[in-house]
């Protein structure tokens, strides 16, 4: 079950909560907003494919746990374009980790490079989202899960969001490689991580465009 699929059922994008290190959960006020019995809505949600559990919190909020968080990657692609919000919030220099803008731009560069290197190394195959279970992968997924809600928000906070996603992706890039090393053969896990990197690329490009920048392919 994806955020988009949940939004169709709930009437609004769900809000990811927690770290997703163990369980991938969202919260939603949908029952309260629609004037429905939270327990009845929870029962309907439990019957949907891809839902691991649904709990009703005090106050009527729904806590929804999805079985395969990596499925959300499949609904992320290049954005049609967002109106620029004004001048970019970060300077070009210095190109060091002390500059959040560098971290965001470099994350996009890395995600683009992964696509190129994966093609050269023959990393291919069907996307298997259930393989994205490592903590670095889960951290990236947790950030990506915020995208639907931010798209419909009057104040999406693109600068802070792209910084958050970029830091999660840099960690995954270094600790959960998307590419085989040495004589290691390409695996389905590599292919899943390449697809995850493509989603990061697309979301960072969308965020940078909204901030008045063209996402760089090289630095």
mmCIF file with all atom_site columns, C-alpha atoms in Angstrom:
data_model
loop_
_atom_site.group_PDB
_atom_site.id
_atom_site.type_symbol
_atom_site.label_atom_id
_atom_site.label_alt_id
_atom_site.label_comp_id
_atom_site.label_asym_id
_atom_site.label_entity_id
_atom_site.label_seq_id
_atom_site.pdbx_PDB_ins_code
_atom_site.Cartn_x
_atom_site.Cartn_y
_atom_site.Cartn_z
_atom_site.occupancy
_atom_site.B_iso_or_equiv
_atom_site.pdbx_formal_charge
_atom_site.auth_seq_id
_atom_site.auth_comp_id
_atom_site.auth_asym_id
_atom_site.auth_atom_id
_atom_site.pdbx_PDB_model_num
ATOM 1   C CA . UNK A 1 1   ? 0.000   0.000  0.000   1.00 0.00 ? 1   UNK A CA 1
ATOM 2   C CA . UNK A 1 2   ? 1.343   3.420  -1.024  1.00 0.00 ? 2   UNK A CA 1
ATOM 3   C CA . UNK A 1 3   ? 0.664   6.949  0.254   1.00 0.00 ? 3   UNK A CA 1
ATOM 4   C CA . UNK A 1 4   ? -1.269  7.616  -2.937  1.00 0.00 ? 4   UNK A CA 1
ATOM 5   C CA . UNK A 1 5   ? -3.396  4.527  -2.437  1.00 0.00 ? 5   UNK A CA 1
ATOM 6   C CA . UNK A 1 6   ? -4.101  5.511  1.161   1.00 0.00 ? 6   UNK A CA 1
ATOM 7   C CA . UNK A 1 7   ? -4.954  9.069  0.110   1.00 0.00 ? 7   UNK A CA 1
ATOM 8   C CA . UNK A 1 8   ? -7.603  7.708  -2.259  1.00 0.00 ? 8   UNK A CA 1
ATOM 9   C CA . UNK A 1 9   ? -9.217  5.787  0.587   1.00 0.00 ? 9   UNK A CA 1
ATOM 10  C CA . UNK A 1 10  ? -8.798  8.447  3.271   1.00 0.00 ? 10  UNK A CA 1
ATOM 11  C CA . UNK A 1 11  ? -9.512  11.509 1.166   1.00 0.00 ? 11  UNK A CA 1
ATOM 12  C CA . UNK A 1 12  ? -6.210  13.167 2.101   1.00 0.00 ? 12  UNK A CA 1
ATOM 13  C CA . UNK A 1 13  ? -2.544  12.132 2.192   1.00 0.00 ? 13  UNK A CA 1
ATOM 14  C CA . UNK A 1 14  ? -1.535  10.231 5.339   1.00 0.00 ? 14  UNK A CA 1
ATOM 15  C CA . UNK A 1 15  ? 1.240   11.626 7.532   1.00 0.00 ? 15  UNK A CA 1
ATOM 16  C CA . UNK A 1 16  ? 4.285   9.373  8.100   1.00 0.00 ? 16  UNK A CA 1
ATOM 17  C CA . UNK A 1 17  ? 5.285   9.068  11.736  1.00 0.00 ? 17  UNK A CA 1
ATOM 18  C CA . UNK A 1 18  ? 8.159   7.576  13.681  1.00 0.00 ? 18  UNK A CA 1
ATOM 19  C CA . UNK A 1 19  ? 11.529  6.650  12.197  1.00 0.00 ? 19  UNK A CA 1
ATOM 20  C CA . UNK A 1 20  ? 10.342  3.609  10.204  1.00 0.00 ? 20  UNK A CA 1
ATOM 21  C CA . UNK A 1 21  ? 13.372  1.719  11.510  1.00 0.00 ? 21  UNK A CA 1
ATOM 22  C CA . UNK A 1 22  ? 11.063  -1.084 12.600  1.00 0.00 ? 22  UNK A CA 1
ATOM 23  C CA . UNK A 1 23  ? 7.513   -0.375 11.389  1.00 0.00 ? 23  UNK A CA 1
ATOM 24  C CA . UNK A 1 24  ? 6.365   1.925  8.587   1.00 0.00 ? 24  UNK A CA 1
ATOM 25  C CA . UNK A 1 25  ? 3.437   3.846  10.009  1.00 0.00 ? 25  UNK A CA 1
ATOM 26  C CA . UNK A 1 26  ? 1.245   6.775  9.059   1.00 0.00 ? 26  UNK A CA 1
ATOM 27  C CA . UNK A 1 27  ? -1.301  8.734  11.061  1.00 0.00 ? 27  UNK A CA 1
ATOM 28  C CA . UNK A 1 28  ? -4.494  10.210 9.667   1.00 0.00 ? 28  UNK A CA 1
ATOM 29  C CA . UNK A 1 29  ? -7.351  12.351 10.991  1.00 0.00 ? 29  UNK A CA 1
ATOM 30  C CA . UNK A 1 30  ? -9.557  11.174 8.094   1.00 0.00 ? 30  UNK A CA 1
ATOM 31  C CA . UNK A 1 31  ? -12.282 9.627  10.277  1.00 0.00 ? 31  UNK A CA 1
ATOM 32  C CA . UNK A 1 32  ? -12.618 12.814 12.321  1.00 0.00 ? 32  UNK A CA 1
ATOM 33  C CA . UNK A 1 33  ? -12.684 15.055 9.267   1.00 0.00 ? 33  UNK A CA 1
ATOM 34  C CA . UNK A 1 34  ? -15.305 12.928 7.561   1.00 0.00 ? 34  UNK A CA 1
ATOM 35  C CA . UNK A 1 35  ? -17.398 12.475 10.683  1.00 0.00 ? 35  UNK A CA 1
ATOM 36  C CA . UNK A 1 36  ? -17.053 8.685  10.575  1.00 0.00 ? 36  UNK A CA 1
ATOM 37  C CA . UNK A 1 37  ? -16.600 6.186  13.355  1.00 0.00 ? 37  UNK A CA 1
ATOM 38  C CA . UNK A 1 38  ? -12.803 5.653  13.616  1.00 0.00 ? 38  UNK A CA 1
ATOM 39  C CA . UNK A 1 39  ? -13.235 1.976  14.536  1.00 0.00 ? 39  UNK A CA 1
ATOM 40  C CA . UNK A 1 40  ? -15.386 1.372  11.455  1.00 0.00 ? 40  UNK A CA 1
ATOM 41  C CA . UNK A 1 41  ? -12.876 3.099  9.179   1.00 0.00 ? 41  UNK A CA 1
ATOM 42  C CA . UNK A 1 42  ? -10.038 1.154  10.808  1.00 0.00 ? 42  UNK A CA 1
ATOM 43  C CA . UNK A 1 43  ? -11.865 -2.104 10.090  1.00 0.00 ? 43  UNK A CA 1
ATOM 44  C CA . UNK A 1 44  ? -12.223 -1.180 6.411   1.00 0.00 ? 44  UNK A CA 1
ATOM 45  C CA . UNK A 1 45  ? -8.563  -0.287 6.165   1.00 0.00 ? 45  UNK A CA 1
ATOM 46  C CA . UNK A 1 46  ? -7.470  -3.573 7.738   1.00 0.00 ? 46  UNK A CA 1
ATOM 47  C CA . UNK A 1 47  ? -9.184  -5.422 4.897   1.00 0.00 ? 47  UNK A CA 1
ATOM 48  C CA . UNK A 1 48  ? -7.088  -3.681 2.226   1.00 0.00 ? 48  UNK A CA 1
ATOM 49  C CA . UNK A 1 49  ? -4.076  -5.421 0.666   1.00 0.00 ? 49  UNK A CA 1
ATOM 50  C CA . UNK A 1 50  ? -0.732  -4.164 1.917   1.00 0.00 ? 50  UNK A CA 1
ATOM 51  C CA . UNK A 1 51  ? -2.007  -3.044 5.320   1.00 0.00 ? 51  UNK A CA 1
ATOM 52  C CA . UNK A 1 52  ? -0.175  -4.704 8.221   1.00 0.00 ? 52  UNK A CA 1
ATOM 53  C CA . UNK A 1 53  ? -2.181  -3.143 11.059  1.00 0.00 ? 53  UNK A CA 1
ATOM 54  C CA . UNK A 1 54  ? -4.486  -0.257 11.924  1.00 0.00 ? 54  UNK A CA 1
ATOM 55  C CA . UNK A 1 55  ? -4.819  1.146  15.427  1.00 0.00 ? 55  UNK A CA 1
ATOM 56  C CA . UNK A 1 56  ? -7.168  3.850  16.697  1.00 0.00 ? 56  UNK A CA 1
ATOM 57  C CA . UNK A 1 57  ? -5.362  6.387  18.837  1.00 0.00 ? 57  UNK A CA 1
ATOM 58  C CA . UNK A 1 58  ? -7.034  8.289  21.666  1.00 0.00 ? 58  UNK A CA 1
ATOM 59  C CA . UNK A 1 59  ? -8.922  11.135 20.071  1.00 0.00 ? 59  UNK A CA 1
ATOM 60  C CA . UNK A 1 60  ? -9.842  9.168  16.956  1.00 0.00 ? 60  UNK A CA 1
ATOM 61  C CA . UNK A 1 61  ? -6.671  9.439  14.899  1.00 0.00 ? 61  UNK A CA 1
ATOM 62  C CA . UNK A 1 62  ? -5.829  6.345  12.854  1.00 0.00 ? 62  UNK A CA 1
ATOM 63  C CA . UNK A 1 63  ? -2.364  4.813  12.985  1.00 0.00 ? 63  UNK A CA 1
ATOM 64  C CA . UNK A 1 64  ? -1.800  2.782  9.833   1.00 0.00 ? 64  UNK A CA 1
ATOM 65  C CA . UNK A 1 65  ? 1.111   0.366  9.381   1.00 0.00 ? 65  UNK A CA 1
ATOM 66  C CA . UNK A 1 66  ? 1.945   -0.750 5.855   1.00 0.00 ? 66  UNK A CA 1
ATOM 67  C CA . UNK A 1 67  ? 3.469   -4.132 5.119   1.00 0.00 ? 67  UNK A CA 1
ATOM 68  C CA . UNK A 1 68  ? 5.942   -3.122 2.375   1.00 0.00 ? 68  UNK A CA 1
ATOM 69  C CA . UNK A 1 69  ? 7.022   0.508  2.730   1.00 0.00 ? 69  UNK A CA 1
ATOM 70  C CA . UNK A 1 70  ? 9.184   0.309  -0.375  1.00 0.00 ? 70  UNK A CA 1
ATOM 71  C CA . UNK A 1 71  ? 6.074   0.145  -2.541  1.00 0.00 ? 71  UNK A CA 1
ATOM 72  C CA . UNK A 1 72  ? 5.793   3.929  -2.332  1.00 0.00 ? 72  UNK A CA 1
ATOM 73  C CA . UNK A 1 73  ? 8.804   4.243  -4.650  1.00 0.00 ? 73  UNK A CA 1
ATOM 74  C CA . UNK A 1 74  ? 6.734   2.921  -7.558  1.00 0.00 ? 74  UNK A CA 1
ATOM 75  C CA . UNK A 1 75  ? 4.473   5.989  -7.554  1.00 0.00 ? 75  UNK A CA 1
ATOM 76  C CA . UNK A 1 76  ? 7.290   8.548  -7.588  1.00 0.00 ? 76  UNK A CA 1
ATOM 77  C CA . UNK A 1 77  ? 8.430   9.927  -10.923 1.00 0.00 ? 77  UNK A CA 1
ATOM 78  C CA . UNK A 1 78  ? 9.503   13.199 -12.518 1.00 0.00 ? 78  UNK A CA 1
ATOM 79  C CA . UNK A 1 79  ? 7.221   16.019 -11.443 1.00 0.00 ? 79  UNK A CA 1
ATOM 80  C CA . UNK A 1 80  ? 5.437   18.050 -14.120 1.00 0.00 ? 80  UNK A CA 1
ATOM 81  C CA . UNK A 1 81  ? 7.022   21.155 -12.676 1.00 0.00 ? 81  UNK A CA 1
ATOM 82  C CA . UNK A 1 82  ? 6.360   23.397 -9.714  1.00 0.00 ? 82  UNK A CA 1
ATOM 83  C CA . UNK A 1 83  ? 6.313   27.196 -9.622  1.00 0.00 ? 83  UNK A CA 1
ATOM 84  C CA . UNK A 1 84  ? 9.537   28.626 -8.293  1.00 0.00 ? 84  UNK A CA 1
ATOM 85  C CA . UNK A 1 85  ? 9.286   30.065 -4.811  1.00 0.00 ? 85  UNK A CA 1
ATOM 86  C CA . UNK A 1 86  ? 11.895  32.754 -5.339  1.00 0.00 ? 86  UNK A CA 1
ATOM 87  C CA . UNK A 1 87  ? 15.683  32.884 -5.157  1.00 0.00 ? 87  UNK A CA 1
ATOM 88  C CA . UNK A 1 88  ? 17.369  29.699 -3.868  1.00 0.00 ? 88  UNK A CA 1
ATOM 89  C CA . UNK A 1 89  ? 17.773  29.713 -0.084  1.00 0.00 ? 89  UNK A CA 1
ATOM 90  C CA . UNK A 1 90  ? 21.411  28.579 -0.173  1.00 0.00 ? 90  UNK A CA 1
ATOM 91  C CA . UNK A 1 91  ? 24.540  30.046 -1.738  1.00 0.00 ? 91  UNK A CA 1
ATOM 92  C CA . UNK A 1 92  ? 26.550  28.128 -4.315  1.00 0.00 ? 92  UNK A CA 1
ATOM 93  C CA . UNK A 1 93  ? 29.702  28.355 -2.210  1.00 0.00 ? 93  UNK A CA 1
ATOM 94  C CA . UNK A 1 94  ? 31.262  26.916 -0.201  1.00 0.00 ? 94  UNK A CA 1
ATOM 95  C CA . UNK A 1 95  ? 30.863  23.475 -1.706  1.00 0.00 ? 95  UNK A CA 1
ATOM 96  C CA . UNK A 1 96  ? 31.332  21.760 1.625   1.00 0.00 ? 96  UNK A CA 1
ATOM 97  C CA . UNK A 1 97  ? 29.059  19.899 4.023   1.00 0.00 ? 97  UNK A CA 1
ATOM 98  C CA . UNK A 1 98  ? 28.703  23.109 6.028   1.00 0.00 ? 98  UNK A CA 1
ATOM 99  C CA . UNK A 1 99  ? 26.497  24.423 3.211   1.00 0.00 ? 99  UNK A CA 1
ATOM 100 C CA . UNK A 1 100 ? 23.097  22.635 3.201   1.00 0.00 ? 100 UNK A CA 1
ATOM 101 C CA . UNK A 1 101 ? 22.658  23.635 -0.437  1.00 0.00 ? 101 UNK A CA 1
ATOM 102 C CA . UNK A 1 102 ? 25.762  21.672 -1.364  1.00 0.00 ? 102 UNK A CA 1
ATOM 103 C CA . UNK A 1 103 ? 24.430  18.616 0.463   1.00 0.00 ? 103 UNK A CA 1
ATOM 104 C CA . UNK A 1 104 ? 21.154  18.814 -1.488  1.00 0.00 ? 104 UNK A CA 1
ATOM 105 C CA . UNK A 1 105 ? 22.772  19.415 -4.877  1.00 0.00 ? 105 UNK A CA 1
ATOM 106 C CA . UNK A 1 106 ? 25.398  16.721 -4.308  1.00 0.00 ? 106 UNK A CA 1
ATOM 107 C CA . UNK A 1 107 ? 22.710  14.219 -3.288  1.00 0.00 ? 107 UNK A CA 1
ATOM 108 C CA . UNK A 1 108 ? 20.999  14.838 -6.631  1.00 0.00 ? 108 UNK A CA 1
ATOM 109 C CA . UNK A 1 109 ? 24.317  14.429 -8.444  1.00 0.00 ? 109 UNK A CA 1
ATOM 110 C CA . UNK A 1 110 ? 24.914  11.124 -6.667  1.00 0.00 ? 110 UNK A CA 1
ATOM 111 C CA . UNK A 1 111 ? 21.422  9.840  -7.443  1.00 0.00 ? 111 UNK A CA 1
ATOM 112 C CA . UNK A 1 112 ? 21.891  10.733 -11.126 1.00 0.00 ? 112 UNK A CA 1
ATOM 113 C CA . UNK A 1 113 ? 25.297  9.045  -11.204 1.00 0.00 ? 113 UNK A CA 1
ATOM 114 C CA . UNK A 1 114 ? 23.850  5.845  -9.718  1.00 0.00 ? 114 UNK A CA 1
ATOM 115 C CA . UNK A 1 115 ? 21.506  5.545  -12.704 1.00 0.00 ? 115 UNK A CA 1
ATOM 116 C CA . UNK A 1 116 ? 24.415  5.935  -15.114 1.00 0.00 ? 116 UNK A CA 1
ATOM 117 C CA . UNK A 1 117 ? 26.725  3.541  -13.287 1.00 0.00 ? 117 UNK A CA 1
ATOM 118 C CA . UNK A 1 118 ? 23.971  0.963  -12.838 1.00 0.00 ? 118 UNK A CA 1
ATOM 119 C CA . UNK A 1 119 ? 23.450  0.853  -16.600 1.00 0.00 ? 119 UNK A CA 1
ATOM 120 C CA . UNK A 1 120 ? 27.184  0.402  -17.161 1.00 0.00 ? 120 UNK A CA 1
ATOM 121 C CA . UNK A 1 121 ? 27.397  -2.413 -14.591 1.00 0.00 ? 121 UNK A CA 1
ATOM 122 C CA . UNK A 1 122 ? 24.295  -4.237 -15.795 1.00 0.00 ? 122 UNK A CA 1
ATOM 123 C CA . UNK A 1 123 ? 22.206  -3.685 -12.673 1.00 0.00 ? 123 UNK A CA 1
ATOM 124 C CA . UNK A 1 124 ? 18.707  -4.482 -13.885 1.00 0.00 ? 124 UNK A CA 1
ATOM 125 C CA . UNK A 1 125 ? 15.613  -6.501 -13.148 1.00 0.00 ? 125 UNK A CA 1
ATOM 126 C CA . UNK A 1 126 ? 12.153  -6.053 -11.740 1.00 0.00 ? 126 UNK A CA 1
ATOM 127 C CA . UNK A 1 127 ? 11.747  -3.708 -8.807  1.00 0.00 ? 127 UNK A CA 1
ATOM 128 C CA . UNK A 1 128 ? 11.256  -5.703 -5.606  1.00 0.00 ? 128 UNK A CA 1
ATOM 129 C CA . UNK A 1 129 ? 10.222  -3.206 -2.912  1.00 0.00 ? 129 UNK A CA 1
ATOM 130 C CA . UNK A 1 130 ? 10.163  -5.842 -0.179  1.00 0.00 ? 130 UNK A CA 1
ATOM 131 C CA . UNK A 1 131 ? 13.985  -5.914 -0.288  1.00 0.00 ? 131 UNK A CA 1
ATOM 132 C CA . UNK A 1 132 ? 14.329  -2.340 0.994   1.00 0.00 ? 132 UNK A CA 1
ATOM 133 C CA . UNK A 1 133 ? 14.470  -3.341 4.646   1.00 0.00 ? 133 UNK A CA 1
ATOM 134 C CA . UNK A 1 134 ? 17.823  -1.964 5.808   1.00 0.00 ? 134 UNK A CA 1
ATOM 135 C CA . UNK A 1 135 ? 17.812  1.016  8.154   1.00 0.00 ? 135 UNK A CA 1
ATOM 136 C CA . UNK A 1 136 ? 19.435  3.412  5.660   1.00 0.00 ? 136 UNK A CA 1
ATOM 137 C CA . UNK A 1 137 ? 16.900  2.408  3.013   1.00 0.00 ? 137 UNK A CA 1
ATOM 138 C CA . UNK A 1 138 ? 14.044  2.770  5.500   1.00 0.00 ? 138 UNK A CA 1
ATOM 139 C CA . UNK A 1 139 ? 15.255  6.237  6.451   1.00 0.00 ? 139 UNK A CA 1
ATOM 140 C CA . UNK A 1 140 ? 15.115  7.355  2.813   1.00 0.00 ? 140 UNK A CA 1
ATOM 141 C CA . UNK A 1 141 ? 11.658  5.829  2.418   1.00 0.00 ? 141 UNK A CA 1
ATOM 142 C CA . UNK A 1 142 ? 10.489  7.664  5.530   1.00 0.00 ? 142 UNK A CA 1
ATOM 143 C CA . UNK A 1 143 ? 11.522  10.970 3.977   1.00 0.00 ? 143 UNK A CA 1
ATOM 144 C CA . UNK A 1 144 ? 9.986   10.134 0.610   1.00 0.00 ? 144 UNK A CA 1
ATOM 145 C CA . UNK A 1 145 ? 6.696   9.294  2.336   1.00 0.00 ? 145 UNK A CA 1
ATOM 146 C CA . UNK A 1 146 ? 6.289   12.973 3.234   1.00 0.00 ? 146 UNK A CA 1
ATOM 147 C CA . UNK A 1 147 ? 6.094   14.025 -0.422  1.00 0.00 ? 147 UNK A CA 1
ATOM 148 C CA . UNK A 1 148 ? 2.305   13.716 -1.019  1.00 0.00 ? 148 UNK A CA 1
ATOM 149 C CA . UNK A 1 149 ? 1.472   15.764 2.047   1.00 0.00 ? 149 UNK A CA 1
ATOM 150 C CA . UNK A 1 150 ? 4.005   18.445 1.210   1.00 0.00 ? 150 UNK A CA 1
ATOM 151 C CA . UNK A 1 151 ? 2.716   18.740 -2.348  1.00 0.00 ? 151 UNK A CA 1
ATOM 152 C CA . UNK A 1 152 ? -0.741  19.700 -1.122  1.00 0.00 ? 152 UNK A CA 1
ATOM 153 C CA . UNK A 1 153 ? 0.447   21.884 1.762   1.00 0.00 ? 153 UNK A CA 1
ATOM 154 C CA . UNK A 1 154 ? 0.182   25.668 1.566   1.00 0.00 ? 154 UNK A CA 1
ATOM 155 C CA . UNK A 1 155 ? 3.655   25.781 3.122   1.00 0.00 ? 155 UNK A CA 1
ATOM 156 C CA . UNK A 1 156 ? 5.529   22.694 1.870   1.00 0.00 ? 156 UNK A CA 1
ATOM 157 C CA . UNK A 1 157 ? 8.894   23.735 3.324   1.00 0.00 ? 157 UNK A CA 1
ATOM 158 C CA . UNK A 1 158 ? 10.895  22.526 0.337   1.00 0.00 ? 158 UNK A CA 1
ATOM 159 C CA . UNK A 1 159 ? 14.253  23.759 1.645   1.00 0.00 ? 159 UNK A CA 1
ATOM 160 C CA . UNK A 1 160 ? 14.081  21.875 4.951   1.00 0.00 ? 160 UNK A CA 1
ATOM 161 C CA . UNK A 1 161 ? 12.558  18.842 3.251   1.00 0.00 ? 161 UNK A CA 1
ATOM 162 C CA . UNK A 1 162 ? 15.220  18.538 0.559   1.00 0.00 ? 162 UNK A CA 1
ATOM 163 C CA . UNK A 1 163 ? 17.916  18.919 3.206   1.00 0.00 ? 163 UNK A CA 1
ATOM 164 C CA . UNK A 1 164 ? 16.339  16.108 5.237   1.00 0.00 ? 164 UNK A CA 1
ATOM 165 C CA . UNK A 1 165 ? 16.022  13.816 2.219   1.00 0.00 ? 165 UNK A CA 1
ATOM 166 C CA . UNK A 1 166 ? 19.538  14.607 1.038   1.00 0.00 ? 166 UNK A CA 1
ATOM 167 C CA . UNK A 1 167 ? 21.107  13.689 4.381   1.00 0.00 ? 167 UNK A CA 1
ATOM 168 C CA . UNK A 1 168 ? 19.166  10.422 4.504   1.00 0.00 ? 168 UNK A CA 1
ATOM 169 C CA . UNK A 1 169 ? 20.247  9.598  0.969   1.00 0.00 ? 169 UNK A CA 1
ATOM 170 C CA . UNK A 1 170 ? 23.926  10.390 1.566   1.00 0.00 ? 170 UNK A CA 1
ATOM 171 C CA . UNK A 1 171 ? 23.855  7.960  4.494   1.00 0.00 ? 171 UNK A CA 1
ATOM 172 C CA . UNK A 1 172 ? 22.192  5.280  2.349   1.00 0.00 ? 172 UNK A CA 1
ATOM 173 C CA . UNK A 1 173 ? 24.579  5.911  -0.536  1.00 0.00 ? 173 UNK A CA 1
ATOM 174 C CA . UNK A 1 174 ? 27.544  5.193  1.711   1.00 0.00 ? 174 UNK A CA 1
ATOM 175 C CA . UNK A 1 175 ? 26.125  2.472  3.984   1.00 0.00 ? 175 UNK A CA 1
ATOM 176 C CA . UNK A 1 176 ? 23.697  0.659  1.672   1.00 0.00 ? 176 UNK A CA 1
ATOM 177 C CA . UNK A 1 177 ? 25.338  0.589  -1.772  1.00 0.00 ? 177 UNK A CA 1
ATOM 178 C CA . UNK A 1 178 ? 23.155  0.471  -4.844  1.00 0.00 ? 178 UNK A CA 1
ATOM 179 C CA . UNK A 1 179 ? 26.024  -0.845 -6.950  1.00 0.00 ? 179 UNK A CA 1
ATOM 180 C CA . UNK A 1 180 ? 28.078  -4.036 -6.721  1.00 0.00 ? 180 UNK A CA 1
ATOM 181 C CA . UNK A 1 181 ? 31.734  -3.696 -5.796  1.00 0.00 ? 181 UNK A CA 1
ATOM 182 C CA . UNK A 1 182 ? 34.668  -5.679 -7.135  1.00 0.00 ? 182 UNK A CA 1
ATOM 183 C CA . UNK A 1 183 ? 33.598  -9.054 -8.521  1.00 0.00 ? 183 UNK A CA 1
ATOM 184 C CA . UNK A 1 184 ? 30.248  -8.941 -6.748  1.00 0.00 ? 184 UNK A CA 1
ATOM 185 C CA . UNK A 1 185 ? 27.440  -9.749 -9.197  1.00 0.00 ? 185 UNK A CA 1
ATOM 186 C CA . UNK A 1 186 ? 24.451  -7.400 -9.502  1.00 0.00 ? 186 UNK A CA 1
ATOM 187 C CA . UNK A 1 187 ? 21.581  -8.537 -7.290  1.00 0.00 ? 187 UNK A CA 1
ATOM 188 C CA . UNK A 1 188 ? 17.862  -7.778 -6.957  1.00 0.00 ? 188 UNK A CA 1
ATOM 189 C CA . UNK A 1 189 ? 18.743  -5.691 -3.891  1.00 0.00 ? 189 UNK A CA 1
ATOM 190 C CA . UNK A 1 190 ? 21.043  -3.529 -5.991  1.00 0.00 ? 190 UNK A CA 1
ATOM 191 C CA . UNK A 1 191 ? 18.249  -3.064 -8.519  1.00 0.00 ? 191 UNK A CA 1
ATOM 192 C CA . UNK A 1 192 ? 15.829  -2.052 -5.751  1.00 0.00 ? 192 UNK A CA 1
ATOM 193 C CA . UNK A 1 193 ? 18.293  0.501  -4.430  1.00 0.00 ? 193 UNK A CA 1
ATOM 194 C CA . UNK A 1 194 ? 18.883  1.900  -7.899  1.00 0.00 ? 194 UNK A CA 1
ATOM 195 C CA . UNK A 1 195 ? 15.127  2.415  -8.198  1.00 0.00 ? 195 UNK A CA 1
ATOM 196 C CA . UNK A 1 196 ? 15.139  4.078  -4.774  1.00 0.00 ? 196 UNK A CA 1
ATOM 197 C CA . UNK A 1 197 ? 17.917  6.400  -5.946  1.00 0.00 ? 197 UNK A CA 1
ATOM 198 C CA . UNK A 1 198 ? 15.830  7.320  -8.988  1.00 0.00 ? 198 UNK A CA 1
ATOM 199 C CA . UNK A 1 199 ? 12.969  8.336  -6.721  1.00 0.00 ? 199 UNK A CA 1
ATOM 200 C CA . UNK A 1 200 ? 15.365  10.481 -4.666  1.00 0.00 ? 200 UNK A CA 1
ATOM 201 C CA . UNK A 1 201 ? 16.640  12.074 -7.879  1.00 0.00 ? 201 UNK A CA 1
ATOM 202 C CA . UNK A 1 202 ? 13.123  12.964 -8.994  1.00 0.00 ? 202 UNK A CA 1
ATOM 203 C CA . UNK A 1 203 ? 12.024  14.356 -5.640  1.00 0.00 ? 203 UNK A CA 1
ATOM 204 C CA . UNK A 1 204 ? 15.159  16.441 -5.169  1.00 0.00 ? 204 UNK A CA 1
ATOM 205 C CA . UNK A 1 205 ? 14.763  17.809 -8.695  1.00 0.00 ? 205 UNK A CA 1
ATOM 206 C CA . UNK A 1 206 ? 11.167  18.737 -7.889  1.00 0.00 ? 206 UNK A CA 1
ATOM 207 C CA . UNK A 1 207 ? 12.157  20.439 -4.660  1.00 0.00 ? 207 UNK A CA 1
ATOM 208 C CA . UNK A 1 208 ? 15.036  22.325 -6.232  1.00 0.00 ? 208 UNK A CA 1
ATOM 209 C CA . UNK A 1 209 ? 12.782  23.514 -9.079  1.00 0.00 ? 209 UNK A CA 1
ATOM 210 C CA . UNK A 1 210 ? 10.268  24.798 -6.533  1.00 0.00 ? 210 UNK A CA 1
ATOM 211 C CA . UNK A 1 211 ? 13.136  26.695 -4.901  1.00 0.00 ? 211 UNK A CA 1
ATOM 212 C CA . UNK A 1 212 ? 14.175  28.314 -8.184  1.00 0.00 ? 212 UNK A CA 1
ATOM 213 C CA . UNK A 1 213 ? 17.058  26.008 -9.100  1.00 0.00 ? 213 UNK A CA 1
ATOM 214 C CA . UNK A 1 214 ? 17.791  23.565 -11.884 1.00 0.00 ? 214 UNK A CA 1
ATOM 215 C CA . UNK A 1 215 ? 19.000  20.324 -10.316 1.00 0.00 ? 215 UNK A CA 1
ATOM 216 C CA . UNK A 1 216 ? 22.629  19.702 -11.319 1.00 0.00 ? 216 UNK A CA 1
ATOM 217 C CA . UNK A 1 217 ? 23.846  16.450 -12.857 1.00 0.00 ? 217 UNK A CA 1
ATOM 218 C CA . UNK A 1 218 ? 27.483  17.200 -12.012 1.00 0.00 ? 218 UNK A CA 1
ATOM 219 C CA . UNK A 1 219 ? 29.328  19.513 -9.635  1.00 0.00 ? 219 UNK A CA 1
#
